[in-house]
PDB file of C-alpha atoms and ligand atoms in Angstrom:
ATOM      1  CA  UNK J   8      11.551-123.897 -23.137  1.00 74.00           C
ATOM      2  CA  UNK J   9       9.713-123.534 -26.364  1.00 75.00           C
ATOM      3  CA  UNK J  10       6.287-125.124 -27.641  1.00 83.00           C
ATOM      4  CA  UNK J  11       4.775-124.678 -30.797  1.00 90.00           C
ATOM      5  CA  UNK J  12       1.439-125.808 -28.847  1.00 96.00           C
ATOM      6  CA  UNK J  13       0.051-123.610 -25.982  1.00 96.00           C
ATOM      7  CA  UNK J  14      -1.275-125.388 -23.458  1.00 98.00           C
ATOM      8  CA  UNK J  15      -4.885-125.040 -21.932  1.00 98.00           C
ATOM      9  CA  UNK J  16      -6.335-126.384 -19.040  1.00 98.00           C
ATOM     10  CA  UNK J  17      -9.419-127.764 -18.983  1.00 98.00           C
ATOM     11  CA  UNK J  18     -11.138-130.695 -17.332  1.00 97.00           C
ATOM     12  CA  UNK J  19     -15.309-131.516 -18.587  1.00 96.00           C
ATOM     13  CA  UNK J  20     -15.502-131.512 -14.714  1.00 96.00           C
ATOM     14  CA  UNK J  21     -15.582-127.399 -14.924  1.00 96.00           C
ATOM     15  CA  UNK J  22     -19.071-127.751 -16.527  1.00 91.00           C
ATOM     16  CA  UNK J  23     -21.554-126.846 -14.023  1.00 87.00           C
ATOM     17  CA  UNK J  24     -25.594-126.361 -14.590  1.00 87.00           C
ATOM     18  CA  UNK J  25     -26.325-123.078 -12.429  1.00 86.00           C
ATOM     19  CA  UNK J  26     -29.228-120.453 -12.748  1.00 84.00           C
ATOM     20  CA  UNK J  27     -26.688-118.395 -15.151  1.00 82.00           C
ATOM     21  CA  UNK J  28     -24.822-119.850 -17.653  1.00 78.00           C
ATOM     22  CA  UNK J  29     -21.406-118.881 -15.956  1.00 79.00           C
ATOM     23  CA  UNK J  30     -19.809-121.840 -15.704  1.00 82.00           C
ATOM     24  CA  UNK J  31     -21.684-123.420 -18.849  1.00 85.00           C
ATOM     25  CA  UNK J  32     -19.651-121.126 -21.426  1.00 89.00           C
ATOM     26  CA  UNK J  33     -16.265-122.930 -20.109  1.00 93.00           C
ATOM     27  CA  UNK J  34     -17.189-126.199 -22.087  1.00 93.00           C
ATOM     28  CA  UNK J  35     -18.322-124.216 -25.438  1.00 93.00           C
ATOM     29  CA  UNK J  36     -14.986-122.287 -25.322  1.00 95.00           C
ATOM     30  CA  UNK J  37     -13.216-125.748 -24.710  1.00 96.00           C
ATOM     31  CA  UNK J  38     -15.758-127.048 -28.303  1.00 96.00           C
ATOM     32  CA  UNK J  39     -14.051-124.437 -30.394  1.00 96.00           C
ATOM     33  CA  UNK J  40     -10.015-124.501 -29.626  1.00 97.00           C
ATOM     34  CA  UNK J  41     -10.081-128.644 -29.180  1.00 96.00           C
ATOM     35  CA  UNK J  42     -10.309-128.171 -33.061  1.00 97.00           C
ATOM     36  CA  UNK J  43      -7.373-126.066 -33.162  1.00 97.00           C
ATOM     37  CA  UNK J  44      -4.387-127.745 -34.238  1.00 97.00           C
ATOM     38  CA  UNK J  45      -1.415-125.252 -32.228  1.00 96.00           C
ATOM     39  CA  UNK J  46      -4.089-125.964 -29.160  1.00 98.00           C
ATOM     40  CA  UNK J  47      -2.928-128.627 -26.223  1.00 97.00           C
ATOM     41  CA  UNK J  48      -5.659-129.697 -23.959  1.00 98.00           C
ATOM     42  CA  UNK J  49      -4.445-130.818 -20.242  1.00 98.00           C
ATOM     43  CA  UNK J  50      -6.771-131.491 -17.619  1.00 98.00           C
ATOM     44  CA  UNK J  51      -5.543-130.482 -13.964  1.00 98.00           C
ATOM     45  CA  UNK J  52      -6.012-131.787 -10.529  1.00 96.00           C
ATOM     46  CA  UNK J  53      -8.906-131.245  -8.314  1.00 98.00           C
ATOM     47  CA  UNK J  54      -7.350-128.321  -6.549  1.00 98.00           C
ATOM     48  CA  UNK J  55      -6.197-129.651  -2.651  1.00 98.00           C
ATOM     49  CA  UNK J  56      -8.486-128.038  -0.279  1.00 98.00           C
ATOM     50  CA  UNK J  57      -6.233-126.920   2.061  1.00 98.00           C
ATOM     51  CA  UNK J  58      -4.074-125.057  -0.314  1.00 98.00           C
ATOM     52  CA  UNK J  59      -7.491-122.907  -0.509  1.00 98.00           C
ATOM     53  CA  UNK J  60      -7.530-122.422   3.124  1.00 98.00           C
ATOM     54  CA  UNK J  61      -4.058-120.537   2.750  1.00 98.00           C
ATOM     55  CA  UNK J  62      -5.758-118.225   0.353  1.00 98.00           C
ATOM     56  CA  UNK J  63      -9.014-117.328   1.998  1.00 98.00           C
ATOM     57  CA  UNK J  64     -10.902-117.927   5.679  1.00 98.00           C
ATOM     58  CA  UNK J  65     -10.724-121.603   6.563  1.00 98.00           C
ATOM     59  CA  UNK J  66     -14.294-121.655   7.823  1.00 98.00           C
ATOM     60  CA  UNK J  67     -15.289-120.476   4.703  1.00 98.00           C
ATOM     61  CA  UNK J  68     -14.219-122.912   2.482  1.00 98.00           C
ATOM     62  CA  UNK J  69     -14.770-125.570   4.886  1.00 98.00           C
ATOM     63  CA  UNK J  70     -18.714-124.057   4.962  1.00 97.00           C
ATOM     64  CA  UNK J  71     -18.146-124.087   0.388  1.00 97.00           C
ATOM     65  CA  UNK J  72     -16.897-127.757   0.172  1.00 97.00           C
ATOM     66  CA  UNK J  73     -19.629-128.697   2.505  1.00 97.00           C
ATOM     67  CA  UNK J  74     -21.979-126.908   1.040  1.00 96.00           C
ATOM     68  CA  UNK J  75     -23.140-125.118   4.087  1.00 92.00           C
ATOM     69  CA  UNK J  76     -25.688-122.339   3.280  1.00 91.00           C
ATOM     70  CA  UNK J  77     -25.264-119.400   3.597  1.00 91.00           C
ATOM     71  CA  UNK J  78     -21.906-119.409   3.327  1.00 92.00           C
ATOM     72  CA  UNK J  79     -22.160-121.911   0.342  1.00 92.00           C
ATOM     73  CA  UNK J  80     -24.103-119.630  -1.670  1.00 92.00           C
ATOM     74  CA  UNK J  81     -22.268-116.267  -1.214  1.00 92.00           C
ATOM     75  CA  UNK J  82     -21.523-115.776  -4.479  1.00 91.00           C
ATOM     76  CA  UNK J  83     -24.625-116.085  -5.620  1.00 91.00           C
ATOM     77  CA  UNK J  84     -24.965-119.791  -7.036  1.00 90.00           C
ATOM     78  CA  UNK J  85     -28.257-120.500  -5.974  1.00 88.00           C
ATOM     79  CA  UNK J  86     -27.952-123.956  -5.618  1.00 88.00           C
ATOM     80  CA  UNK J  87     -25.079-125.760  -4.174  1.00 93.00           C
ATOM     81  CA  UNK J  88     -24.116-129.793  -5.342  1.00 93.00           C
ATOM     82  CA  UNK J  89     -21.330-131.620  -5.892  1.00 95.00           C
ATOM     83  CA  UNK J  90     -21.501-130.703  -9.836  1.00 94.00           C
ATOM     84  CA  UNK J  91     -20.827-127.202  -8.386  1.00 95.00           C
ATOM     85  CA  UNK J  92     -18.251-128.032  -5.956  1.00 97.00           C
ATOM     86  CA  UNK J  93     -16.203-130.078  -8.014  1.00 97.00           C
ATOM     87  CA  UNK J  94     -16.020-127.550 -10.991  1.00 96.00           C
ATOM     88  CA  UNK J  95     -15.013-124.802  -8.941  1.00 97.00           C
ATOM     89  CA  UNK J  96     -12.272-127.117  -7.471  1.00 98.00           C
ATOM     90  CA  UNK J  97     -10.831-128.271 -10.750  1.00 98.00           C
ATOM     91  CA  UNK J  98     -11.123-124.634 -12.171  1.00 98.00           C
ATOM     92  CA  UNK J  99      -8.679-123.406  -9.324  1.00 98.00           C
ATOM     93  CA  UNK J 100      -6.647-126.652  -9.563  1.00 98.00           C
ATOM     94  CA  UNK J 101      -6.426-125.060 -13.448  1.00 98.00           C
ATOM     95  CA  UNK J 102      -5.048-121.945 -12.575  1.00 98.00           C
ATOM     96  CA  UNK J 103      -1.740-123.365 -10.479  1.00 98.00           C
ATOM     97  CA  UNK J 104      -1.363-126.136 -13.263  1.00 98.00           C
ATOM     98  CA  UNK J 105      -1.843-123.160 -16.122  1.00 98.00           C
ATOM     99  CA  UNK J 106       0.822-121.124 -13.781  1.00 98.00           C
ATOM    100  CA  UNK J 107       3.166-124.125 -13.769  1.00 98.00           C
ATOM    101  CA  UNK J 108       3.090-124.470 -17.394  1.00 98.00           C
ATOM    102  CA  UNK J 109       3.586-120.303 -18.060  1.00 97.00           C
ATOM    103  CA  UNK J 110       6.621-120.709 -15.704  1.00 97.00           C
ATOM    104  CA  UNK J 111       7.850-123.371 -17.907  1.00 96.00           C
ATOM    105  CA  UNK J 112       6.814-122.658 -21.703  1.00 95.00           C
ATOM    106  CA  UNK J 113       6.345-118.879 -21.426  1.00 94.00           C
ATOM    107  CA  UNK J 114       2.454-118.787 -22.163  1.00 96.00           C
ATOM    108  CA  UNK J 115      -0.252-120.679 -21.310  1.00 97.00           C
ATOM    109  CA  UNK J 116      -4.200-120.351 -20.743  1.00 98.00           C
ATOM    110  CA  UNK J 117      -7.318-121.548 -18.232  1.00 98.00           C
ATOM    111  CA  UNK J 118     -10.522-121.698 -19.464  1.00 97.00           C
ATOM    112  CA  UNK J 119     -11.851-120.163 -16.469  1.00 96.00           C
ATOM    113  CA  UNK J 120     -14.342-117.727 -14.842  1.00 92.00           C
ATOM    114  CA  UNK J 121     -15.173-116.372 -11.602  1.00 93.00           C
ATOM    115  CA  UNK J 122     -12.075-115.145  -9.365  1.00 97.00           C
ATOM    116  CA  UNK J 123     -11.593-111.338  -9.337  1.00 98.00           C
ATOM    117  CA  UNK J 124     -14.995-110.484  -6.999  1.00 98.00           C
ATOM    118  CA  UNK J 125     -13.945-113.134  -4.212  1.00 98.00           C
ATOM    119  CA  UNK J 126     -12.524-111.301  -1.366  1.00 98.00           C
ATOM    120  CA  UNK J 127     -10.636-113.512   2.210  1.00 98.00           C
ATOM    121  CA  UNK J 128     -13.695-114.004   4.123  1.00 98.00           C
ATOM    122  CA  UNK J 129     -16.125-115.087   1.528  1.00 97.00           C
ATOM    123  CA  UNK J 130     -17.187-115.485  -2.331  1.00 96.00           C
ATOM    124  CA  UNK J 131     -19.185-112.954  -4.211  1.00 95.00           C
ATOM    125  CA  UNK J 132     -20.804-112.057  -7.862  1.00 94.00           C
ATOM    126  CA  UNK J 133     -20.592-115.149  -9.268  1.00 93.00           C
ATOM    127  CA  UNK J 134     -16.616-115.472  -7.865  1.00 96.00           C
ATOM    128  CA  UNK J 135     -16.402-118.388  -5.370  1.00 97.00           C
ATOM    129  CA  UNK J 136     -12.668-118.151  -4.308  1.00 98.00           C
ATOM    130  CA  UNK J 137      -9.882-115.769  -6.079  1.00 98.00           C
ATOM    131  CA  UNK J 138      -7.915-117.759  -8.341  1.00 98.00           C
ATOM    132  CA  UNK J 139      -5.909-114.814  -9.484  1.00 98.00           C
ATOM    133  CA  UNK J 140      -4.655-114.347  -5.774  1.00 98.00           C
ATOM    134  CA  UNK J 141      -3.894-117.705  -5.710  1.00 98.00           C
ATOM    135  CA  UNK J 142      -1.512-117.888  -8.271  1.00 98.00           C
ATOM    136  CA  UNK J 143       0.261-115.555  -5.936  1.00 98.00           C
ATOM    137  CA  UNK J 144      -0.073-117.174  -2.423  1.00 98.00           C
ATOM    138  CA  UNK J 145       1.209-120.698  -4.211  1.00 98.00           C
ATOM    139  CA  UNK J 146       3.978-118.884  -5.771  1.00 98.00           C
ATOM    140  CA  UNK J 147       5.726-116.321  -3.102  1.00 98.00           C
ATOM    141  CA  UNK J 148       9.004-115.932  -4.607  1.00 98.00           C
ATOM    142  CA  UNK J 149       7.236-115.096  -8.146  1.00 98.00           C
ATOM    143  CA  UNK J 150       5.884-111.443  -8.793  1.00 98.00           C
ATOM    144  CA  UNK J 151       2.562-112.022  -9.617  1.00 98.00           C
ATOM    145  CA  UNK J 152       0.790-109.230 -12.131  1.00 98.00           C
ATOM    146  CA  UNK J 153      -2.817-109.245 -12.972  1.00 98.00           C
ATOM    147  CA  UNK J 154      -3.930-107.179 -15.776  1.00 98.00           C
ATOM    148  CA  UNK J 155      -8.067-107.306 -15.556  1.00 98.00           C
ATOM    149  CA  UNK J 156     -10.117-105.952 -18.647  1.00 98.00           C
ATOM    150  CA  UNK J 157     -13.250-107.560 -17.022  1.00 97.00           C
ATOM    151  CA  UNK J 158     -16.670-104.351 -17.382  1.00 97.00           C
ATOM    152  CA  UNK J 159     -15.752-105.114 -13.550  1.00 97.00           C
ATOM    153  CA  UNK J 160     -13.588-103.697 -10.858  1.00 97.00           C
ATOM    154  CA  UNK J 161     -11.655-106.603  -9.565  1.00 97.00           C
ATOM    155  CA  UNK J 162     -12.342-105.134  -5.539  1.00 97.00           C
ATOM    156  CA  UNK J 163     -11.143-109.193  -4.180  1.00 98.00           C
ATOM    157  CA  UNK J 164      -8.187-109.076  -6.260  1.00 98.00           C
ATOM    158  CA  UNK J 165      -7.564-105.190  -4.865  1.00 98.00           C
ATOM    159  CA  UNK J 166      -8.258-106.351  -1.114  1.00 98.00           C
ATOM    160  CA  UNK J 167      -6.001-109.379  -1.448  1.00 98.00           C
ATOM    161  CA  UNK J 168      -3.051-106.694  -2.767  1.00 98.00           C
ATOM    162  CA  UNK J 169      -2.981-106.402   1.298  1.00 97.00           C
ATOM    163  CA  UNK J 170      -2.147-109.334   1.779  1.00 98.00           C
ATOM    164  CA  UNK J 171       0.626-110.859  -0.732  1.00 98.00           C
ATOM    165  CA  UNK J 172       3.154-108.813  -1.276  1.00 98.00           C
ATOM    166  CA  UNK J 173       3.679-110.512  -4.971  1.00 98.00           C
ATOM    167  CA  UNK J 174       0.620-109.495  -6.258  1.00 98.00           C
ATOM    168  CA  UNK J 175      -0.299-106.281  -8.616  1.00 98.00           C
ATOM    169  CA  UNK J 176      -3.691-105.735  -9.500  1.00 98.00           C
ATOM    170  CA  UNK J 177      -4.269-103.957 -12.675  1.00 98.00           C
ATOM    171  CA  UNK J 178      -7.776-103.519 -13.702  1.00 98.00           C
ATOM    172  CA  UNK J 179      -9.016-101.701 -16.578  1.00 98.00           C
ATOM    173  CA  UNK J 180     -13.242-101.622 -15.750  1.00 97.00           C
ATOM    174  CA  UNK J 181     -16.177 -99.365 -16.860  1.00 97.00           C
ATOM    175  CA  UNK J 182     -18.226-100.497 -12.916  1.00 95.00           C
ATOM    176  CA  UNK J 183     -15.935 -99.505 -10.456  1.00 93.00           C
ATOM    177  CA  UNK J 184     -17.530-102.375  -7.718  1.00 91.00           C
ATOM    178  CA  UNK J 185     -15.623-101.335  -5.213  1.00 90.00           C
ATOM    179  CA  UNK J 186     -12.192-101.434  -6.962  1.00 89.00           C
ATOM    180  CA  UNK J 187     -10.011 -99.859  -4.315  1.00 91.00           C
ATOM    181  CA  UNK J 188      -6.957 -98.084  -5.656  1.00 92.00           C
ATOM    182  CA  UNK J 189      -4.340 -98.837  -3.289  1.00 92.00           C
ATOM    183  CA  UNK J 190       0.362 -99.418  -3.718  1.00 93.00           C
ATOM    184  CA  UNK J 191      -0.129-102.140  -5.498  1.00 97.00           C
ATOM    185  CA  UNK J 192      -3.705-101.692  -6.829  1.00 97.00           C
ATOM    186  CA  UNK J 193      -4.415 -99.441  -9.844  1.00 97.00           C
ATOM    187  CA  UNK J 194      -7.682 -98.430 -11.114  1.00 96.00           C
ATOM    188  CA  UNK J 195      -8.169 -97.202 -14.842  1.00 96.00           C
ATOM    189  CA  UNK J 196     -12.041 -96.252 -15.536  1.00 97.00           C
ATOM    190  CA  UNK J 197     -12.883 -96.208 -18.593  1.00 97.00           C
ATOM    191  CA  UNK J 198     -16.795 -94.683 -19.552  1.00 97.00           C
ATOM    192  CA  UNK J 199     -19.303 -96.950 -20.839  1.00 96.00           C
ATOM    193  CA  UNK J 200     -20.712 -93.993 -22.904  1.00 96.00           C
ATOM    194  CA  UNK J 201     -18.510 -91.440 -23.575  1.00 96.00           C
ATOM    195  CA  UNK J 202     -14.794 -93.646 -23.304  1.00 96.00           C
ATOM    196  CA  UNK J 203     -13.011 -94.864 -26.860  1.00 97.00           C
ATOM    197  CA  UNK J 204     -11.008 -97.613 -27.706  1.00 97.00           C
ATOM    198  CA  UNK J 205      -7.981 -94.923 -27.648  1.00 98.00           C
ATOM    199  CA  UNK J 206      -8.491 -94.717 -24.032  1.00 98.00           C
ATOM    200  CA  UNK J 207      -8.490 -98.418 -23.599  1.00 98.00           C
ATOM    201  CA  UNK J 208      -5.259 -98.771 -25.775  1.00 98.00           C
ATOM    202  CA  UNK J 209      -3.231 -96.128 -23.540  1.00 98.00           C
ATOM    203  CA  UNK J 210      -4.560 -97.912 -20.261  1.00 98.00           C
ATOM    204  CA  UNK J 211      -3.254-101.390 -21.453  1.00 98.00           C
ATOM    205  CA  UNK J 212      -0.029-100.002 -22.334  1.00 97.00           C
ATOM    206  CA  UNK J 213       0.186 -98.557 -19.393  1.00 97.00           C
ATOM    207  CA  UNK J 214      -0.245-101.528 -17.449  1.00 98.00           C
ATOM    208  CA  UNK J 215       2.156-103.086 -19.169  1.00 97.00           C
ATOM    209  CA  UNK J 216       4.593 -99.822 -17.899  1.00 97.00           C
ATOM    210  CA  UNK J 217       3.438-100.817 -14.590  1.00 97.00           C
ATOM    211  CA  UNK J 218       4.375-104.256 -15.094  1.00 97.00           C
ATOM    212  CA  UNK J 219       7.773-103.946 -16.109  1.00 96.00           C
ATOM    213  CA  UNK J 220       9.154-101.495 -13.634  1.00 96.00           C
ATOM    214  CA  UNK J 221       7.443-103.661 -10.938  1.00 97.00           C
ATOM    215  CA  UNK J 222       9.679-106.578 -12.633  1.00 96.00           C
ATOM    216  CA  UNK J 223       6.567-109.022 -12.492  1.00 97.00           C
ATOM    217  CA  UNK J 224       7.535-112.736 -13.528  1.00 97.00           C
ATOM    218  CA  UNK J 225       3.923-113.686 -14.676  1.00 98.00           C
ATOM    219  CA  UNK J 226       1.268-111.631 -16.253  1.00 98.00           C
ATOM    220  CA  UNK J 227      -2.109-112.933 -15.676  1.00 98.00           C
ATOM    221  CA  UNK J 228      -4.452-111.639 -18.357  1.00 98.00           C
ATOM    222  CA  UNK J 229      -8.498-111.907 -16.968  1.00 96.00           C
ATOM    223  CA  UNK J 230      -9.677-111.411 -20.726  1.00 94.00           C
ATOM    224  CA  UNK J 231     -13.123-110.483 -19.346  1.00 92.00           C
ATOM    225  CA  UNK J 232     -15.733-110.070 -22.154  1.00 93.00           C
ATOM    226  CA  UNK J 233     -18.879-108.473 -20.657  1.00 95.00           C
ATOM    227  CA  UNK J 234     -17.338-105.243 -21.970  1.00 96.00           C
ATOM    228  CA  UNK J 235     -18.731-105.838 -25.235  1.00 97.00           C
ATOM    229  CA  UNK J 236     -21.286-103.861 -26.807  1.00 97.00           C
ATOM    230  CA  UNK J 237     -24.474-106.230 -26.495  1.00 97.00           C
ATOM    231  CA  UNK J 238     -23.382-107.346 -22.822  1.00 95.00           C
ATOM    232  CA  UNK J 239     -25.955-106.235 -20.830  1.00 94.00           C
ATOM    233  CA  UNK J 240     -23.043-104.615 -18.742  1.00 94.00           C
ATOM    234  CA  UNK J 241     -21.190-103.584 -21.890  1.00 97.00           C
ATOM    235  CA  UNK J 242     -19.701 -99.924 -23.034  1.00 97.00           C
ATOM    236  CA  UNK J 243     -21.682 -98.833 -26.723  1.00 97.00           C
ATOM    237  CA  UNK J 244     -18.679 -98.748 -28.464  1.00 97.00           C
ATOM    238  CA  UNK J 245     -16.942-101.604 -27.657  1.00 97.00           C
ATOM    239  CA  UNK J 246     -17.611-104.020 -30.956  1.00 98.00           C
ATOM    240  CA  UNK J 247     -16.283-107.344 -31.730  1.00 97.00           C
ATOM    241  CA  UNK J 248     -13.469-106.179 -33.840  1.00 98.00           C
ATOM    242  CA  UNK J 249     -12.163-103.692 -30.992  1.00 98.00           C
ATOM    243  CA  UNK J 250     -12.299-106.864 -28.526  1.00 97.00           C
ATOM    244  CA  UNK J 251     -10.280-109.137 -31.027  1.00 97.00           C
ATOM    245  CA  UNK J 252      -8.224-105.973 -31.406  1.00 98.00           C
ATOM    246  CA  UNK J 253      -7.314-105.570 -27.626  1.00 98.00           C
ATOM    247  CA  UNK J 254      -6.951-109.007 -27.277  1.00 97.00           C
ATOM    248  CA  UNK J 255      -4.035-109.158 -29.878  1.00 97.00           C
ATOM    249  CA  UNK J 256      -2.328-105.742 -28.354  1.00 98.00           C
ATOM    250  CA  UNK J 257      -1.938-107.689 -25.274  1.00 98.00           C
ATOM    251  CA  UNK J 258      -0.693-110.509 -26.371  1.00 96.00           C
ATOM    252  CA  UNK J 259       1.908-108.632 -28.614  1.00 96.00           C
ATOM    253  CA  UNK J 260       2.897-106.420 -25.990  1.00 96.00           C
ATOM    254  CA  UNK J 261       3.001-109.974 -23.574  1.00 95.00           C
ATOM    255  CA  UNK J 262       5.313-111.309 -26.273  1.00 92.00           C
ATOM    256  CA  UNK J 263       7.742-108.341 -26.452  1.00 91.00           C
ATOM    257  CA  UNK J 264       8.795-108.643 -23.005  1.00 86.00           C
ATOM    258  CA  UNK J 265       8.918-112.548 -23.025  1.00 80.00           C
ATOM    259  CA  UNK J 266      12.210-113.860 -22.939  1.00 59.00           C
ATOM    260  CA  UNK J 267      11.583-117.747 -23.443  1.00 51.00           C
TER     261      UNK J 267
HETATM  262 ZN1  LIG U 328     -17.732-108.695 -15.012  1.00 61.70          ZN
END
């Protein structure tokens, strides 16, 4: 089905007040495209716990919606509330409403951040649980790609590659962070110094190579952004411009092989 609106999910409740501004940015990107008139809003669902508990180590996020330290805290939130809690719950209960509405319009987006570090047993860097698996595990008869362009290795996504047999991990990084290349995990490093946009450009299409001959039914794009040049994590030649620009090539390559 067509839309001339894509659809975002977003709820206020994915605002939450840490010692980083991780989960802050979510409401300032939700500011700008609430003014944008091809630009849907739809707020998703708390996500249901125990769909979680399919996903990772039930003790875990028993010990993360109870806010049982140290468990809580493993990936790195300092301090645990319900402000906490409930964003990271709506942000996941995002991602299967955002899949839902791919499925059914052909594109769609979550504001979202912090999935690709979280491995089964536990959260980490800033990633509580792995929403990007998730889509997977909640969809088993879908192929479920992930193309990652976060400075990052995605290593949770990699690790949970073992696990669901519908999910690709793609992941386009300058840090490796224990990105494991494995079948149905590939790696593409890029240098933060001495690597060019050129480089970037072939690795994208590439992944796109990868998805199509894999026959994936859903691409997940992780547009991460601490690539750019004035992240402290960022490559020196990665401008604004060249971000915009990469951002576009995926989508155009997205839309060539989308047949809704
Ligand atoms: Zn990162």
């Amino acid at each position: 089905m067509k839309s001339n609106v894509i659809h975002v999910c977003y709820s206020p409740r994915y605002y939450a007040h840490t010692h980083t501004n991780s989960m802050e940015k979510l409401a300032a990107v939700a500011e700008v495209l609430a003014q944008k008139s091809y630009i849907e809003l739809v707020e998703p669902e708390l996500i249901d716990v125990q769909l979680l508990k399919k996903l990772h180590d039930p003790h875990y996020v028993d010990a993360f919606v109870q806010g049982e330290k140290p468990l809580a805290s493993a990936q790195g939130f300092k301090q645990w509330n319900e402000q906490l809690r409930d964003a990271v719950l709506s942000v996941q209960g995002g991602q299967l409403k955002a899949a839902e509405l791919a499925f059914q319009y052909g594109i769609s987006a979550n504001i979202a951040q912090g999935f690709h570090h979280a491995v089964y047993e536990c959260g980490l860097a800033y990633c509580t649980f792995n929403g990007l698996a998730l889509v997977a595990q909640h969809f088993p008869h879908k192929k479920i790609f992930i193309l990652d362009c976060d400075q990052h290795g995605g290593n949770g996504t990699a690790e949970f590659t073992l696990r669901l047999h519908n999910l690709f991990n793609y992941s386009i990084f300058a840090i490796p962070f224990g990105c494991a290349y494995h079948e149905r995990s590939l790696t593409h490093h890029i240098d933060k110094q001495e690597g060019s946009f050129e480089q970037y450009v072939k690795a994208i299409q590439q992944g796109f190579n990868n998805a199509i001959a894999w026959g994936a039914d859903l691409i997940i794009y992780q547009a991460g952004m601490d690539c750019h040049q004035h992240d402290r994590f960022g490559s020196a030649w990665f401008t604004t411009e060249l971000l915009k620009q990469r951002d576009h090539l995926v989508f155009s390559l997205a839309k060539k092989i989308t047949f809704l």
